[in-house]
Amino acid sequence: MKKLMLGNEAVARGAYEAGVTVATAYPGTPSTEITENIAKYEGIYSEWSPNEKVALEVAIGASIAGARSICSMKHVGLNVAADPLFTVSYTGVNGGLVIMVADDPGMHSSQNEQDSRFYARAANVPILEPADSMECKDFVKEAFRISEEFDCPVIVRLTTRIAHSQSIVELGEKEEYKLKEYKKDPGKYVMMPVMAKKRHVEVEKRMARLREFSNKTGLNSIEWGNKDIGIITSGIAYQYSKEAFENASFLKLGMVYPLPTDLIVEFAREVKILYVIEELEPFIEDEIKKLGIKVIGKDVLPVTGELSANILREKLLDKQYEGKTCIEEKIPARPPVMCPGCPHRGMFYVLKKLKLTVSGDIGCYTLGALPPLESMDTCVCMGASIGMAHGMEKARGKDFAKKTVAVIGDSTFIHSGITGLIDIVYNKGTSTVIILDNSITGMTGHQHNPTSGYTIKGEPTKQVDLVKLAHAIGIERVKIADPYDIKEFEKVVKEEISTEEPSLIIAQRPCALLKHVKFEGPLRINKEKCRICRMCMRIGCPAIVDNGNYIEINEALCVGCGLCTKLCSFDAFQKAGDINGKN
Amino acid sequence: MEKINIMIVGVGGQGSLLASRVIGTAALKKSYDVKVSEVHGMSQRGGSVVTYVKLGKKVNSPLVEKGEADIIISFEKLEALRWIDYLRKDGRMIVNSQRINPMPVITGKEKYPENALEKIKSLCSNVIFVNALEIAKELGNIKVVNMVLIGILAKLIPIEKEIWLEALKEVVLEKYYSINEKAFKAGYNI
Ligand code: SF4
Ligand code: SF4
């Protein structure tokens, strides 16, 4: 049967067909849907782990115990998981272990552009790169075979355009995979120096065997065409190249580390001009140059952002696109915004009003950095907000700390904020930390986490009690406040920043998009009462529209959270419908 | 038919991802090769979103590039202007006349273009304007704006109506099928 599948869905299908029984992840765009889809298959234990490091550790455990296991993350998540990655390369596996990593060239939803292929090389782990959904499925299955044959974890790298493109997949049967026997083998699995030294030698032998394999495997293949132009490429760049150079010769790489050097030499010998076309860093290009082969690549192609067929035509063929001419007028940008009814809005309004320095983190609430709220000063990586606020205090003193807060989501706090908070307590900081507890992982599309009380399959489970947790690590001041109640929230923030001890405010209000969250329905502005003072505009709700000489609410967007009414001194807000007594 | 390149542009939350799934599924049922590309994440939070759908004998790149779109469906009129240079010279547009202000307009930093519809008309001779929000409201659910627009698109593509309805059935949840079907037909019969 054929089905249209997202690359991520196809990866999930591949895992299912390969007989995987353990799947772990922390959600991160563009990798999230892999594990979301795996969780739909019966018989596969799936989890949202607190962070990528834990996710990989669970998968390693499952593999050593004999199961085929898969662990998924986005590129920045691989930084978090790098520690176990380098060592599992030494221990090797028992049941196959596949690590899915989704890079985000173009930074559609990431804080940096990073190229995961370097991790594969640094950790001595093979890496595969599919070019469409069908290959996503097939490569995952092949990755499990390689993992077991060569006794190593295998990374499969996606990029946004592979992970989030749908193309046709031919479904296959589920392989009957029997749990492998677990044998105690400290020499292989206990990586203390004496054993690790021996294992490193094994790793080098394995790499030599993998280099041989790379020349033979069907993952790397030559498609002969016109030999004037030869193109070495992989992943989505292959698709763009095919579009721009229909008749050229291609060496399509499915295994990008280790590279098939014999095949490359053979290919290079036959073609007149050789291009290496890859997104982000010149990873393949540099390896080929080391062989003494002349190629054209990053000297003309960009190392930033995504490629496209047009970029290739322009840079390599000197062709410009012919299309409509743009209108002269400036089209206003449309940046993402917090949803109508979002619980974070009231909080940011207060932080802005109090003119605080805000050390921010990764989540929907990062959007609080944009106008009109503009109340976030920094954002570096998952979990960094708390440690950074502490660092600011240590650099500038306690008075500065009295004008500073760290803000972090519930899921992010569990991911890696908790350790920062422990540091503050232990090292005598006085920071105020606000956990934006909206009972879900919002940004990535509503995944559960240890504070939400449900598992990935929606089953009820124990819920982390943030108050008790804070007490347990030594925070004595913990306040729960409702960010919808602006006045009260402001009072709590003022109190907590003024104290000379660490304090935690839990801003509690579920995400407006959760199904069980119900609102009263849209509001309308009574034009007779409205004085056009524009106070309500300050909360930056996308449903409130300034029409120049009157203010209006877009009823298709407004949910009726009531936040704006709290800023209006003239009682101008009414429920939509009761102005003229009809809807 | 060699290839049809479609772009769906709009504002995050308007249901363009679902719409692209319906087109993709219908194309698959008609045995075309098909690729759909979308970007999730940030763009879902009320930002500008664009989805590419390409169908034909063989599709390589999932992207539609400047000057390559045969049809652009715009869920919002300002977005139609933003992406119009992706349209082929003699390409067509379907434009929902709904207006959603972007944040820079809300905060008064930038201006929503006056006479957006006239401007679109002056740049593209083959354009269908529709007030899909009004139609959806009359049907009783403002969320089906997307299916009204897909209904209009369906007529421009060599895929039979029955196939479209089958695809719709496969993609939307059962309990929402009938309202989506009504919206599709409303668009189809315009
Ligand atoms: S998804 Fe939820 S938390 Fe995120 S911006 Fe929207 S309402 Fe706020
Ligand atoms: S009630 Fe006010 S703040 Fe809440 S969604 Fe409606 S317009 Fe926005």
Short mmCIF file of N, CA and C in Angstrom, two decimals, chain A residues 334-432:
data_model
loop_
_atom_site.label_atom_id
_atom_site.label_comp_id
_atom_site.label_asym_id
_atom_site.label_seq_id
_atom_site.Cartn_x
_atom_site.Cartn_y
_atom_site.Cartn_z
N ARG A 334 5.14 39.55 9.16
CA ARG A 334 4.14 38.94 10.02
C ARG A 334 4.86 37.94 10.94
N PRO A 335 5.49 38.46 11.98
CA PRO A 335 6.19 37.56 12.90
C PRO A 335 5.19 36.75 13.71
N PRO A 336 5.60 35.58 14.21
CA PRO A 336 4.70 34.82 15.06
C PRO A 336 4.37 35.59 16.33
N VAL A 337 3.24 35.32 16.91
CA VAL A 337 2.82 36.00 18.14
C VAL A 337 2.26 34.98 19.12
N MET A 338 2.18 35.37 20.37
CA MET A 338 1.49 34.50 21.34
C MET A 338 0.00 34.52 21.00
N CYS A 339 -0.63 33.37 21.14
CA CYS A 339 -2.03 33.24 20.75
C CYS A 339 -2.94 34.14 21.58
N PRO A 340 -4.11 34.48 21.03
CA PRO A 340 -5.12 35.13 21.86
C PRO A 340 -5.43 34.23 23.05
N GLY A 341 -5.49 34.79 24.21
CA GLY A 341 -5.78 34.00 25.41
C GLY A 341 -4.55 33.39 26.05
N CYS A 342 -3.38 33.63 25.48
CA CYS A 342 -2.17 33.02 26.02
C CYS A 342 -1.90 33.50 27.45
N PRO A 343 -1.63 32.60 28.36
CA PRO A 343 -1.40 33.00 29.75
C PRO A 343 -0.11 33.79 29.96
N HIS A 344 0.82 33.71 29.00
CA HIS A 344 2.09 34.42 29.20
C HIS A 344 1.95 35.94 29.03
N ARG A 345 0.89 36.34 28.31
CA ARG A 345 0.77 37.74 27.94
C ARG A 345 0.69 38.66 29.16
N GLY A 346 -0.13 38.26 30.11
CA GLY A 346 -0.30 39.09 31.31
C GLY A 346 1.00 39.22 32.09
N MET A 347 1.74 38.11 32.13
CA MET A 347 3.00 38.14 32.87
C MET A 347 3.99 39.11 32.23
N PHE A 348 4.12 39.01 30.89
CA PHE A 348 5.07 39.90 30.22
C PHE A 348 4.66 41.37 30.36
N TYR A 349 3.35 41.58 30.36
CA TYR A 349 2.87 42.95 30.54
C TYR A 349 3.40 43.51 31.87
N VAL A 350 3.33 42.69 32.90
CA VAL A 350 3.80 43.11 34.23
C VAL A 350 5.32 43.32 34.23
N LEU A 351 6.06 42.39 33.65
CA LEU A 351 7.51 42.51 33.63
C LEU A 351 7.95 43.77 32.89
N LYS A 352 7.23 44.09 31.81
CA LYS A 352 7.57 45.28 31.05
C LYS A 352 7.26 46.53 31.87
N LYS A 353 6.10 46.49 32.51
CA LYS A 353 5.68 47.63 33.31
C LYS A 353 6.71 47.91 34.41
N LEU A 354 7.22 46.87 35.01
CA LEU A 354 8.18 47.04 36.10
C LEU A 354 9.61 47.28 35.59
N LYS A 355 9.77 47.29 34.27
CA LYS A 355 11.07 47.54 33.62
C LYS A 355 12.17 46.61 34.13
N LEU A 356 11.87 45.34 34.22
CA LEU A 356 12.84 44.38 34.74
C LEU A 356 13.77 43.87 33.63
N THR A 357 14.95 43.44 34.03
CA THR A 357 15.81 42.69 33.11
C THR A 357 15.31 41.25 33.15
N VAL A 358 15.04 40.69 31.96
CA VAL A 358 14.45 39.36 31.92
C VAL A 358 15.40 38.39 31.21
N SER A 359 15.85 37.40 31.96
CA SER A 359 16.68 36.36 31.39
C SER A 359 15.74 35.26 30.90
N GLY A 360 15.68 35.08 29.59
CA GLY A 360 14.65 34.23 29.01
C GLY A 360 15.13 32.86 28.59
N ASP A 361 14.18 32.06 28.10
CA ASP A 361 14.49 30.68 27.72
C ASP A 361 13.76 30.30 26.44
N ILE A 362 13.79 28.99 26.09
CA ILE A 362 13.22 28.54 24.82
C ILE A 362 11.80 28.01 25.00
N GLY A 363 10.87 28.59 24.28
CA GLY A 363 9.48 28.15 24.33
C GLY A 363 8.61 29.20 23.68
N CYS A 364 7.28 29.02 23.71
CA CYS A 364 6.38 30.04 23.16
C CYS A 364 6.72 31.41 23.71
N TYR A 365 7.06 31.41 25.00
CA TYR A 365 7.26 32.67 25.71
C TYR A 365 8.48 33.43 25.20
N THR A 366 9.34 32.78 24.39
CA THR A 366 10.45 33.52 23.77
C THR A 366 9.88 34.65 22.91
N LEU A 367 8.64 34.46 22.43
CA LEU A 367 7.99 35.49 21.62
C LEU A 367 7.75 36.77 22.40
N GLY A 368 7.87 36.70 23.72
CA GLY A 368 7.76 37.89 24.55
C GLY A 368 8.89 38.88 24.31
N ALA A 369 9.88 38.47 23.51
CA ALA A 369 10.99 39.36 23.17
C ALA A 369 10.57 40.35 22.08
N LEU A 370 9.49 40.01 21.36
CA LEU A 370 9.08 40.84 20.22
C LEU A 370 8.12 41.94 20.66
N PRO A 371 8.02 43.04 19.87
CA PRO A 371 7.07 44.08 20.20
C PRO A 371 5.64 43.53 20.16
N PRO A 372 4.71 44.06 20.91
CA PRO A 372 4.88 45.24 21.75
C PRO A 372 5.36 44.92 23.18
N LEU A 373 5.44 43.64 23.54
CA LEU A 373 5.79 43.32 24.93
C LEU A 373 7.29 43.55 25.19
N GLU A 374 8.09 43.12 24.23
CA GLU A 374 9.54 43.38 24.27
C GLU A 374 10.17 43.23 25.64
N SER A 375 9.72 42.22 26.37
CA SER A 375 10.26 42.15 27.73
C SER A 375 11.11 40.91 27.92
N MET A 376 12.07 40.71 27.06
CA MET A 376 13.02 39.64 27.29
C MET A 376 14.39 40.12 26.84
N ASP A 377 15.38 39.94 27.69
CA ASP A 377 16.72 40.45 27.38
C ASP A 377 17.63 39.43 26.74
N THR A 378 17.50 38.17 27.15
CA THR A 378 18.42 37.16 26.65
C THR A 378 17.71 35.83 26.40
N CYS A 379 18.29 35.01 25.54
CA CYS A 379 17.79 33.66 25.28
C CYS A 379 18.91 32.91 24.57
N VAL A 380 19.47 31.92 25.21
CA VAL A 380 20.60 31.22 24.62
C VAL A 380 20.28 29.76 24.26
N CYS A 381 19.91 28.98 25.25
CA CYS A 381 19.58 27.59 24.95
C CYS A 381 18.65 27.06 26.03
N MET A 382 18.12 25.87 25.80
CA MET A 382 17.20 25.25 26.75
C MET A 382 17.79 25.27 28.16
N GLY A 383 17.07 25.85 29.08
CA GLY A 383 17.47 25.78 30.48
C GLY A 383 18.46 26.84 30.92
N ALA A 384 18.92 27.69 29.99
CA ALA A 384 20.00 28.63 30.33
C ALA A 384 19.52 29.84 31.14
N SER A 385 18.24 30.13 31.08
CA SER A 385 17.75 31.38 31.69
C SER A 385 18.14 31.51 33.15
N ILE A 386 18.03 30.42 33.89
CA ILE A 386 18.23 30.50 35.34
C ILE A 386 19.71 30.71 35.67
N GLY A 387 20.55 29.92 35.08
CA GLY A 387 21.99 30.09 35.31
C GLY A 387 22.47 31.47 34.88
N MET A 388 21.92 31.96 33.78
CA MET A 388 22.34 33.28 33.30
C MET A 388 21.92 34.40 34.25
N ALA A 389 20.72 34.27 34.80
CA ALA A 389 20.28 35.28 35.78
C ALA A 389 21.22 35.28 36.99
N HIS A 390 21.60 34.09 37.40
CA HIS A 390 22.53 33.94 38.52
C HIS A 390 23.87 34.58 38.18
N GLY A 391 24.33 34.33 36.97
CA GLY A 391 25.60 34.93 36.52
C GLY A 391 25.52 36.45 36.50
N MET A 392 24.37 36.98 36.08
CA MET A 392 24.19 38.44 36.07
C MET A 392 24.31 39.00 37.48
N GLU A 393 23.70 38.29 38.43
CA GLU A 393 23.77 38.74 39.81
C GLU A 393 25.22 38.73 40.31
N LYS A 394 25.93 37.64 39.98
CA LYS A 394 27.30 37.54 40.47
C LYS A 394 28.18 38.62 39.84
N ALA A 395 27.82 39.03 38.63
CA ALA A 395 28.61 40.05 37.95
C ALA A 395 28.28 41.46 38.45
N ARG A 396 27.00 41.71 38.72
CA ARG A 396 26.58 43.08 38.97
C ARG A 396 26.01 43.31 40.37
N GLY A 397 25.92 42.26 41.13
CA GLY A 397 25.52 42.45 42.53
C GLY A 397 24.04 42.30 42.82
N LYS A 398 23.73 42.34 44.10
CA LYS A 398 22.38 42.05 44.56
C LYS A 398 21.36 43.10 44.12
N ASP A 399 21.80 44.36 44.00
CA ASP A 399 20.83 45.37 43.57
C ASP A 399 20.35 45.11 42.15
N PHE A 400 21.28 44.65 41.34
CA PHE A 400 20.90 44.30 39.96
C PHE A 400 19.90 43.14 39.99
N ALA A 401 20.16 42.18 40.88
CA ALA A 401 19.27 41.02 40.99
C ALA A 401 17.86 41.45 41.39
N LYS A 402 17.76 42.57 42.08
CA LYS A 402 16.43 43.04 42.48
C LYS A 402 15.64 43.63 41.32
N LYS A 403 16.31 43.78 40.19
CA LYS A 403 15.59 44.26 39.00
C LYS A 403 15.63 43.20 37.90
N THR A 404 15.90 41.96 38.29
CA THR A 404 16.06 40.89 37.30
C THR A 404 15.21 39.68 37.65
N VAL A 405 14.64 39.07 36.64
CA VAL A 405 13.99 37.76 36.85
C VAL A 405 14.42 36.82 35.72
N ALA A 406 14.34 35.52 36.01
CA ALA A 406 14.50 34.51 34.96
C ALA A 406 13.12 33.95 34.67
N VAL A 407 12.79 33.78 33.39
CA VAL A 407 11.52 33.13 33.06
C VAL A 407 11.80 31.84 32.28
N ILE A 408 11.04 30.81 32.59
CA ILE A 408 11.27 29.50 31.98
C ILE A 408 9.97 28.69 32.01
N GLY A 409 9.73 27.91 30.96
CA GLY A 409 8.51 27.10 30.91
C GLY A 409 8.59 25.88 31.81
N ASP A 410 7.47 25.24 32.03
CA ASP A 410 7.45 24.06 32.90
C ASP A 410 8.30 22.93 32.31
N SER A 411 8.12 22.68 31.00
CA SER A 411 8.86 21.60 30.37
C SER A 411 10.36 21.91 30.33
N THR A 412 10.69 23.14 30.02
CA THR A 412 12.09 23.55 29.95
C THR A 412 12.74 23.49 31.33
N PHE A 413 11.96 23.83 32.34
CA PHE A 413 12.48 23.76 33.70
C PHE A 413 12.92 22.34 34.05
N ILE A 414 12.07 21.37 33.66
CA ILE A 414 12.42 19.97 33.92
C ILE A 414 13.58 19.53 33.02
N HIS A 415 13.58 20.02 31.78
CA HIS A 415 14.63 19.65 30.82
C HIS A 415 16.02 19.95 31.40
N SER A 416 16.23 21.18 31.84
CA SER A 416 17.56 21.51 32.34
C SER A 416 17.59 22.81 33.13
N GLY A 417 16.41 23.28 33.54
CA GLY A 417 16.39 24.47 34.38
C GLY A 417 16.63 24.13 35.85
N ILE A 418 16.22 22.97 36.24
CA ILE A 418 16.30 22.55 37.63
C ILE A 418 17.72 22.61 38.18
N THR A 419 18.68 22.22 37.35
CA THR A 419 20.07 22.24 37.83
C THR A 419 20.54 23.67 38.08
N GLY A 420 20.09 24.60 37.25
CA GLY A 420 20.44 26.01 37.44
C GLY A 420 19.87 26.53 38.76
N LEU A 421 18.65 26.11 39.05
CA LEU A 421 18.01 26.56 40.28
C LEU A 421 18.75 26.01 41.51
N ILE A 422 19.17 24.77 41.42
CA ILE A 422 19.95 24.19 42.51
C ILE A 422 21.23 25.00 42.71
N ASP A 423 21.82 25.42 41.60
CA ASP A 423 23.04 26.21 41.68
C ASP A 423 22.81 27.54 42.42
N ILE A 424 21.70 28.17 42.12
CA ILE A 424 21.39 29.45 42.78
C ILE A 424 21.30 29.26 44.30
N VAL A 425 20.59 28.20 44.70
CA VAL A 425 20.43 27.96 46.13
C VAL A 425 21.78 27.67 46.77
N TYR A 426 22.50 26.78 46.12
CA TYR A 426 23.76 26.32 46.68
C TYR A 426 24.79 27.44 46.77
N ASN A 427 24.84 28.26 45.73
CA ASN A 427 25.84 29.32 45.70
C ASN A 427 25.34 30.68 46.15
N LYS A 428 24.30 30.63 46.98
CA LYS A 428 23.83 31.82 47.69
C LYS A 428 23.43 32.97 46.78
N GLY A 429 22.73 32.63 45.74
CA GLY A 429 22.16 33.67 44.89
C GLY A 429 20.86 34.17 45.49
N THR A 430 20.32 35.25 44.91
CA THR A 430 19.05 35.77 45.41
C THR A 430 18.03 35.92 44.28
N SER A 431 18.31 35.30 43.14
CA SER A 431 17.46 35.50 41.96
C SER A 431 16.01 35.12 42.17
N THR A 432 15.17 35.77 41.40
CA THR A 432 13.77 35.38 41.33
C THR A 432 13.55 34.65 40.01
#
